[in-house]
Amino acid sequence: MNVFVFPTRNEPGLEAVQALSKSNKITLFGGSSYEKVHDPARHLLTNYVLCPGYDEPDFVPRFQSILREHAIDIVLPAWDRLVAVFSQWTMEGVTFVTPRAEIATMLLSKRKTYERLKGSVPVPRVYKPEDASLPVFAKPDVASGSVGGMHVTTESQLAAAVEKGLLLSEYLPGDEFTVDCISDRQGVLLFANQRARSRIGQGISLGTCSVHDPRVAMHVEAIAATLRIEGPWFAQFKCNEAGEPVLMEINPRLGGSSAQTRLSGVNIPLISVFLFAGYPVRIPRLRSDVLLNRSMRNYTDAEAFDWVIWDWDDTLIRRDGRPDPDAMGCLYDLRNRGIRQALFTRNPEAESLMNVHMVPRMFEEIRVTDDKVGALKEFMARRSIDASRLVMVNDSFQELFEIQDSLPQVRTVTPDALETLGRAPLT
């Protein structure tokens, strides 16, 4: 199947790319509309496509032309507004992973969601400005997570929130939960994983683990029965002063930190693709012991190069005498990309240690030398290598400074900065 994730620059999009990239049943496409240079997905996808913005007047014909050009079978939207847009599209040969339009559109609005579910699950009280009893929580009616929200404790803050047109709702001071869900094409709930939102940044959960609160489970089942949301969705709850979980929002798409659910054994994006392609699906058993701490991962652009020369001690081999996993992975990635490699080291035992540590023999030459500058000059001359196309990876700043002074066009990289060597796409 040809599957298109759009957009890929946000957290749900990047998680979908990671989740689908290793399937041998999928040829993965994706792209974003703006700031392509800052989209990490272009480092991950061979089939990366620059797309029109959904708010551009010719978005429909241009995006549909992209889908036809690449013979796309399944589109997985990763943004609430696009879920609502695509839920209204009918395109021959293309299936969009969305619920029906009525639900996708309603769920854009927290107010409408609360009104629809009131009496079925606990929802926060919503205030008119003149009736608000401080403190309250003010947030955009149409937005995801806590982005744009504010804890209102003073009259001046209340006035500012009213001026911004924010929804005024009950302040919920307690613990917060996200529930990753998937329902079948008839809206029957197939799976739900409760996660504690333990560490939050920019509106998403950066630290999360599976938990189980029977009250939350009951509320999720009530939501599923009432709304019958088809496909992937998630609900967020926060406890009130009495400790009772109250619904905050529902989004009919993948959650930004649903990687925790995937790493626990249930790949919601992959299940969604097969579900919407018409295949029967089975939900794997969920592990309950995975605690996820999300942190920065770096992707870089650099000028092309043909050769990497490695140091051994404290570069390929850590200071504890064992192979460095990041460096080992880099050896294979460079080989996959057709980058040639050599080993220059002061250690006369390096070659025998390669057998001891099972270090892959990716090197066209292994040179034992105390004069790396001289060895590099001879090596480049003998092989007719352009100095600007060669990279030296070495932990010793003394040696790196010697190389920089004598061979200024040679790029030098320390073991902590292997990301600057780039990487092959995941798929």
XYZ file of C-alpha atoms in Angstrom:
427
model
C 0.000 0.000 0.000
C 1.111 3.570 -0.666
C 0.438 5.560 2.507
C 0.700 9.349 2.859
C 1.156 11.028 6.266
C 0.269 14.732 6.303
C 1.580 16.867 7.880
C 4.808 15.283 9.086
C 6.350 18.286 10.856
C 4.252 18.024 14.032
C 4.535 15.430 16.792
C 1.641 13.175 15.660
C 2.976 13.201 12.105
C 6.498 12.285 13.168
C 5.174 9.496 15.377
C 3.134 8.141 12.445
C 6.269 8.139 10.271
C 8.221 6.257 12.936
C 5.359 3.816 13.456
C 4.898 2.981 9.762
C 8.493 3.124 8.547
C 9.431 -0.517 9.199
C 6.379 -2.200 7.661
C 7.200 -4.202 4.536
C 3.560 -3.859 3.434
C 3.779 -0.065 3.117
C 5.527 2.382 0.830
C 5.523 5.507 2.957
C 5.092 9.057 1.703
C 4.702 12.247 3.672
C 5.257 15.955 3.723
C 4.397 19.327 5.141
C 3.271 22.665 3.824
C 5.582 25.131 5.501
C 9.199 25.372 6.652
C 10.308 22.196 4.910
C 13.884 22.918 5.974
C 12.824 22.444 9.615
C 10.796 19.259 9.113
C 12.716 16.280 10.585
C 10.643 13.940 8.427
C 12.597 14.890 5.323
C 15.581 13.121 6.922
C 13.433 10.042 7.558
C 11.484 9.713 4.307
C 12.824 8.905 0.865
C 9.409 9.924 -0.500
C 9.151 13.372 1.074
C 6.782 15.769 -0.696
C 6.367 19.521 -0.252
C 2.616 20.062 0.013
C 0.331 23.085 -0.356
C -1.117 24.654 2.777
C -4.644 23.569 3.612
C -5.686 27.232 3.797
C -4.430 28.054 0.284
C -7.269 28.580 -2.228
C -6.005 25.824 -4.569
C -5.229 23.296 -1.827
C -7.835 20.756 -2.977
C -6.749 20.341 -6.624
C -3.034 20.533 -5.778
C -3.133 18.004 -2.947
C -5.382 15.635 -4.864
C -2.949 15.876 -7.784
C -0.132 14.793 -5.425
C -2.178 11.804 -4.279
C -2.900 10.761 -7.855
C 0.707 11.292 -8.971
C 2.008 8.935 -6.290
C -0.895 6.456 -6.521
C -1.675 6.922 -2.831
C -4.036 4.360 -1.308
C -4.321 5.620 2.293
C -3.991 9.132 3.731
C -3.297 9.461 7.454
C -3.919 13.063 8.578
C -2.010 14.182 11.656
C -3.760 17.454 12.471
C -7.301 18.001 13.768
C -8.339 20.522 11.106
C -7.132 18.250 8.315
C -9.009 15.320 9.822
C -12.163 17.426 9.517
C -11.273 18.523 5.974
C -10.441 15.033 4.709
C -13.510 13.536 6.371
C -15.538 15.395 3.733
C -13.490 14.289 0.745
C -14.437 11.539 -1.673
C -11.656 10.515 -4.031
C -11.647 7.379 -6.143
C -9.021 4.888 -5.026
C -8.000 6.881 -1.940
C -9.122 6.182 1.625
C -8.760 8.816 4.325
C -8.225 7.674 7.920
C -10.912 9.816 9.527
C -14.234 9.406 11.296
C -17.371 10.541 9.527
C -17.568 14.279 8.847
C -20.181 15.059 11.494
C -17.965 13.746 14.302
C -14.675 15.076 12.923
C -16.140 18.583 12.660
C -17.867 18.523 16.047
C -14.705 17.413 17.840
C -12.889 20.535 16.642
C -14.928 22.442 19.246
C -14.508 21.697 22.927
C -17.777 23.483 23.675
C -19.746 21.348 21.208
C -18.007 18.210 22.467
C -18.988 19.005 26.060
C -22.570 19.735 25.026
C -22.816 16.447 23.114
C -21.384 14.343 25.953
C -22.927 16.063 28.952
C -24.779 13.451 30.948
C -22.750 10.610 29.435
C -19.352 11.490 30.930
C -18.182 14.209 33.366
C -17.353 17.393 31.468
C -16.051 20.696 32.898
C -18.440 23.513 33.704
C -18.312 26.249 31.057
C -18.859 29.843 32.193
C -20.099 33.029 30.654
C -17.702 35.896 31.474
C -20.166 37.481 33.914
C -20.692 34.168 35.727
C -17.068 33.055 36.004
C -15.985 32.251 39.550
C -12.203 32.447 39.822
C -10.064 30.498 39.379
C -11.015 29.230 35.915
C -9.092 27.809 32.999
C -9.240 29.704 29.706
C -8.373 27.982 26.439
C -9.160 28.243 22.747
C -12.338 26.429 21.808
C -10.570 25.036 18.729
C -7.050 23.855 19.626
C -5.219 20.800 20.874
C -3.682 20.174 24.284
C -2.886 23.081 26.550
C -1.532 25.299 23.779
C -2.936 28.790 24.183
C -4.492 27.995 27.565
C -4.074 29.987 30.764
C -4.869 29.552 34.429
C -6.988 32.606 35.274
C -6.764 33.773 38.895
C -7.301 37.565 38.654
C -9.880 39.885 37.128
C -7.288 41.373 34.788
C -6.393 37.900 33.512
C -10.091 37.180 33.075
C -10.533 40.334 31.027
C -7.564 39.378 28.838
C -8.985 35.884 28.306
C -12.392 37.312 27.343
C -10.755 39.735 24.922
C -8.975 36.812 23.257
C -12.281 34.958 22.923
C -11.112 32.020 25.017
C -13.455 29.390 26.376
C -13.847 29.781 30.144
C -14.148 26.454 31.905
C -13.817 24.864 35.307
C -10.259 24.774 36.651
C -9.143 21.177 37.149
C -6.136 21.000 39.479
C -5.554 17.245 39.613
C -3.715 14.525 37.715
C -3.974 14.377 33.950
C -4.439 11.363 31.673
C -4.425 10.658 27.949
C -6.171 7.581 26.567
C -4.978 6.323 23.177
C -7.852 4.570 21.412
C -8.783 2.895 18.171
C -12.262 1.895 17.030
C -13.319 -0.141 14.033
C -15.048 1.226 10.929
C -18.413 1.000 12.727
C -17.122 2.952 15.721
C -16.831 -0.035 18.056
C -13.969 0.467 20.507
C -11.197 -2.065 19.887
C -8.499 -0.847 22.257
C -7.693 1.859 24.800
C -4.467 2.555 26.689
C -4.531 5.000 29.583
C -1.376 7.062 30.027
C -0.401 9.420 32.821
C 0.692 12.828 31.526
C 3.565 13.130 33.989
C 5.794 15.686 32.287
C 4.243 18.160 29.870
C 5.885 20.578 27.463
C 4.391 22.645 24.635
C 1.031 20.998 25.209
C 2.245 17.410 24.818
C 3.304 14.732 27.253
C 7.083 14.309 27.400
C 7.017 11.775 30.224
C 4.290 9.129 30.266
C 3.495 5.571 31.352
C 0.501 3.252 31.275
C -1.917 3.445 34.190
C -5.387 2.101 34.858
C -8.248 3.978 36.465
C -11.554 2.115 36.142
C -13.440 5.416 36.142
C -11.479 6.626 33.100
C -12.009 3.274 31.396
C -15.763 3.590 31.963
C -15.783 7.142 30.576
C -13.876 6.081 27.452
C -16.345 3.294 26.802
C -19.204 5.784 27.202
C -17.561 8.175 24.717
C -17.047 5.368 22.222
C -20.656 4.199 22.563
C -22.079 7.724 22.274
C -19.951 9.132 19.440
C -18.858 5.970 17.625
C -15.596 7.562 16.445
C -14.141 5.492 13.612
C -10.381 4.925 13.528
C -7.686 6.326 15.830
C -8.576 8.859 18.523
C -7.568 9.944 21.974
C -9.254 11.545 24.963
C -7.706 13.660 27.696
C -8.947 13.775 31.282
C -7.961 15.834 34.313
C -9.074 15.338 37.879
C -11.149 17.979 39.671
C -10.739 19.046 43.294
C -12.648 15.964 44.427
C -10.253 13.693 42.507
C -12.822 12.751 39.880
C -11.560 12.518 36.267
C -13.232 15.059 33.976
C -13.030 15.093 30.168
C -10.902 17.890 28.712
C -10.926 17.094 25.001
C -11.155 14.423 22.319
C -9.152 14.387 19.108
C -9.882 11.990 16.217
C -6.252 11.330 15.367
C -3.017 9.962 16.752
C -1.753 11.464 20.009
C 1.623 13.212 20.022
C 3.055 10.922 22.710
C 1.315 7.744 21.596
C 4.789 6.341 20.988
C 4.415 4.998 24.530
C 1.500 2.859 23.357
C 3.459 1.690 20.308
C 6.518 0.844 22.391
C 4.197 -1.060 24.718
C 3.183 -3.326 21.847
C 0.210 -1.692 20.089
C 1.039 0.237 16.898
C -2.096 2.340 16.375
C -1.008 3.979 13.078
C -0.211 0.606 11.518
C -3.441 -0.956 12.782
C -5.343 2.067 11.430
C -3.856 1.669 7.960
C -4.839 -1.999 7.749
C -8.243 -1.302 9.270
C -9.072 1.390 6.707
C -7.647 -0.745 3.897
C -10.335 -3.284 4.736
C -8.249 -5.988 6.408
C -9.272 -7.763 9.614
C -7.104 -6.641 12.528
C -6.145 -8.135 15.846
C -4.875 -6.054 18.760
C -1.626 -7.330 20.296
C -1.234 -7.688 24.041
C -0.223 -4.423 25.701
C 2.760 -4.321 28.019
C 2.127 -2.188 31.083
C 5.711 -1.600 32.202
C 6.970 0.899 29.610
C 7.744 4.361 30.945
C 8.538 6.790 28.130
C 10.658 9.912 28.562
C 10.739 11.811 25.302
C 13.822 13.888 24.586
C 15.559 15.696 21.773
C 16.794 13.890 18.680
C 18.958 15.791 16.217
C 18.854 15.810 12.421
C 21.313 17.908 10.470
C 22.157 18.963 6.937
C 25.799 18.970 5.877
C 27.708 19.201 2.637
C 28.271 15.874 0.934
C 31.358 13.796 1.669
C 32.885 10.584 0.325
C 35.153 9.336 3.118
C 35.042 9.019 6.902
C 38.248 8.271 8.795
C 37.642 6.862 12.263
C 39.731 6.900 15.412
C 39.559 3.799 17.634
C 39.995 4.509 21.358
C 37.251 6.647 22.930
C 35.588 6.981 19.518
C 34.551 3.590 18.151
C 35.378 2.055 21.524
C 34.107 3.800 24.660
C 36.331 4.611 27.595
C 34.950 1.526 29.387
C 36.494 -0.617 26.639
C 33.252 -1.596 24.951
C 31.921 -0.663 21.482
C 29.933 2.554 21.316
C 26.413 1.648 20.049
C 25.913 4.995 18.301
C 29.218 4.651 16.471
C 28.428 1.037 15.495
C 25.117 2.128 14.025
C 26.861 4.948 12.196
C 29.303 2.475 10.606
C 26.399 0.577 9.062
C 24.522 3.724 8.058
C 27.564 5.138 6.244
C 28.041 1.824 4.477
C 24.380 1.817 3.419
C 24.877 5.278 1.947
C 27.981 4.296 -0.018
C 30.388 6.339 2.135
C 33.865 4.801 2.228
C 35.572 4.335 5.602
C 39.040 3.818 7.060
C 40.536 3.472 10.538
C 43.531 5.496 11.731
C 44.630 4.750 15.283
C 47.569 4.880 17.670
C 46.485 1.555 19.181
C 48.547 -1.358 17.748
C 45.991 -3.847 19.067
C 42.989 -2.256 17.350
C 42.690 -4.877 14.608
C 42.772 -7.819 17.022
C 40.320 -5.988 19.304
C 37.896 -5.770 16.393
C 37.536 -9.555 16.631
C 37.175 -9.471 20.408
C 34.395 -6.859 20.294
C 32.863 -8.073 16.983
C 33.228 -4.605 15.474
C 32.092 -4.786 11.825
C 34.940 -4.575 9.315
C 33.744 -1.626 7.278
C 37.222 -0.202 6.721
C 39.071 -0.174 3.417
C 42.284 0.536 5.304
C 43.425 0.171 8.894
C 46.450 2.315 9.716
C 48.357 2.307 13.012
C 50.163 5.636 13.279
C 51.268 8.317 15.749
C 51.239 10.916 12.965
C 47.650 11.203 11.806
C 48.251 14.413 9.857
C 51.051 12.800 7.868
C 49.024 9.639 7.391
C 46.033 11.640 6.143
C 48.161 13.581 3.650
C 49.655 10.376 2.254
C 46.271 8.644 2.204
C 44.532 11.478 0.331
C 47.372 11.844 -2.160
C 47.526 8.121 -2.908
C 43.758 7.837 -3.390
C 43.279 11.271 -5.023
C 40.800 12.363 -2.353
C 39.561 15.955 -2.237
C 40.166 17.172 1.345
C 36.751 18.873 1.427
C 35.116 15.486 0.821
C 36.739 13.784 3.821
C 35.633 13.708 7.479
C 37.803 12.741 10.456
C 36.001 11.415 13.559
C 38.249 11.647 16.601
C 37.886 12.304 20.336
C 41.301 13.961 20.748
C 41.105 17.734 20.404
C 44.883 17.912 20.166
C 44.798 15.721 17.068
C 41.755 17.530 15.672
C 43.472 20.906 16.071
C 46.560 19.540 14.309
C 44.374 18.386 11.436
C 42.502 21.706 11.312
C 45.784 23.638 11.198
C 47.469 21.453 8.558
C 44.440 20.354 6.517
C 41.800 23.088 7.013
C 39.462 21.675 4.368
C 39.113 18.346 6.168
C 35.999 18.274 8.336
C 36.540 17.175 11.926
C 33.794 15.637 14.073
C 33.860 14.512 17.696
C 32.054 11.326 18.857
C 29.269 13.320 20.541
C 28.349 14.915 17.194
C 27.849 11.901 14.931
C 24.451 13.336 13.947
C 26.329 15.812 11.749
C 27.204 12.886 9.480
C 23.515 12.613 8.609
C 21.666 9.347 8.142
C 19.854 7.343 5.514
C 16.043 7.655 5.490
C 14.090 5.141 7.550
C 11.995 4.183 4.562
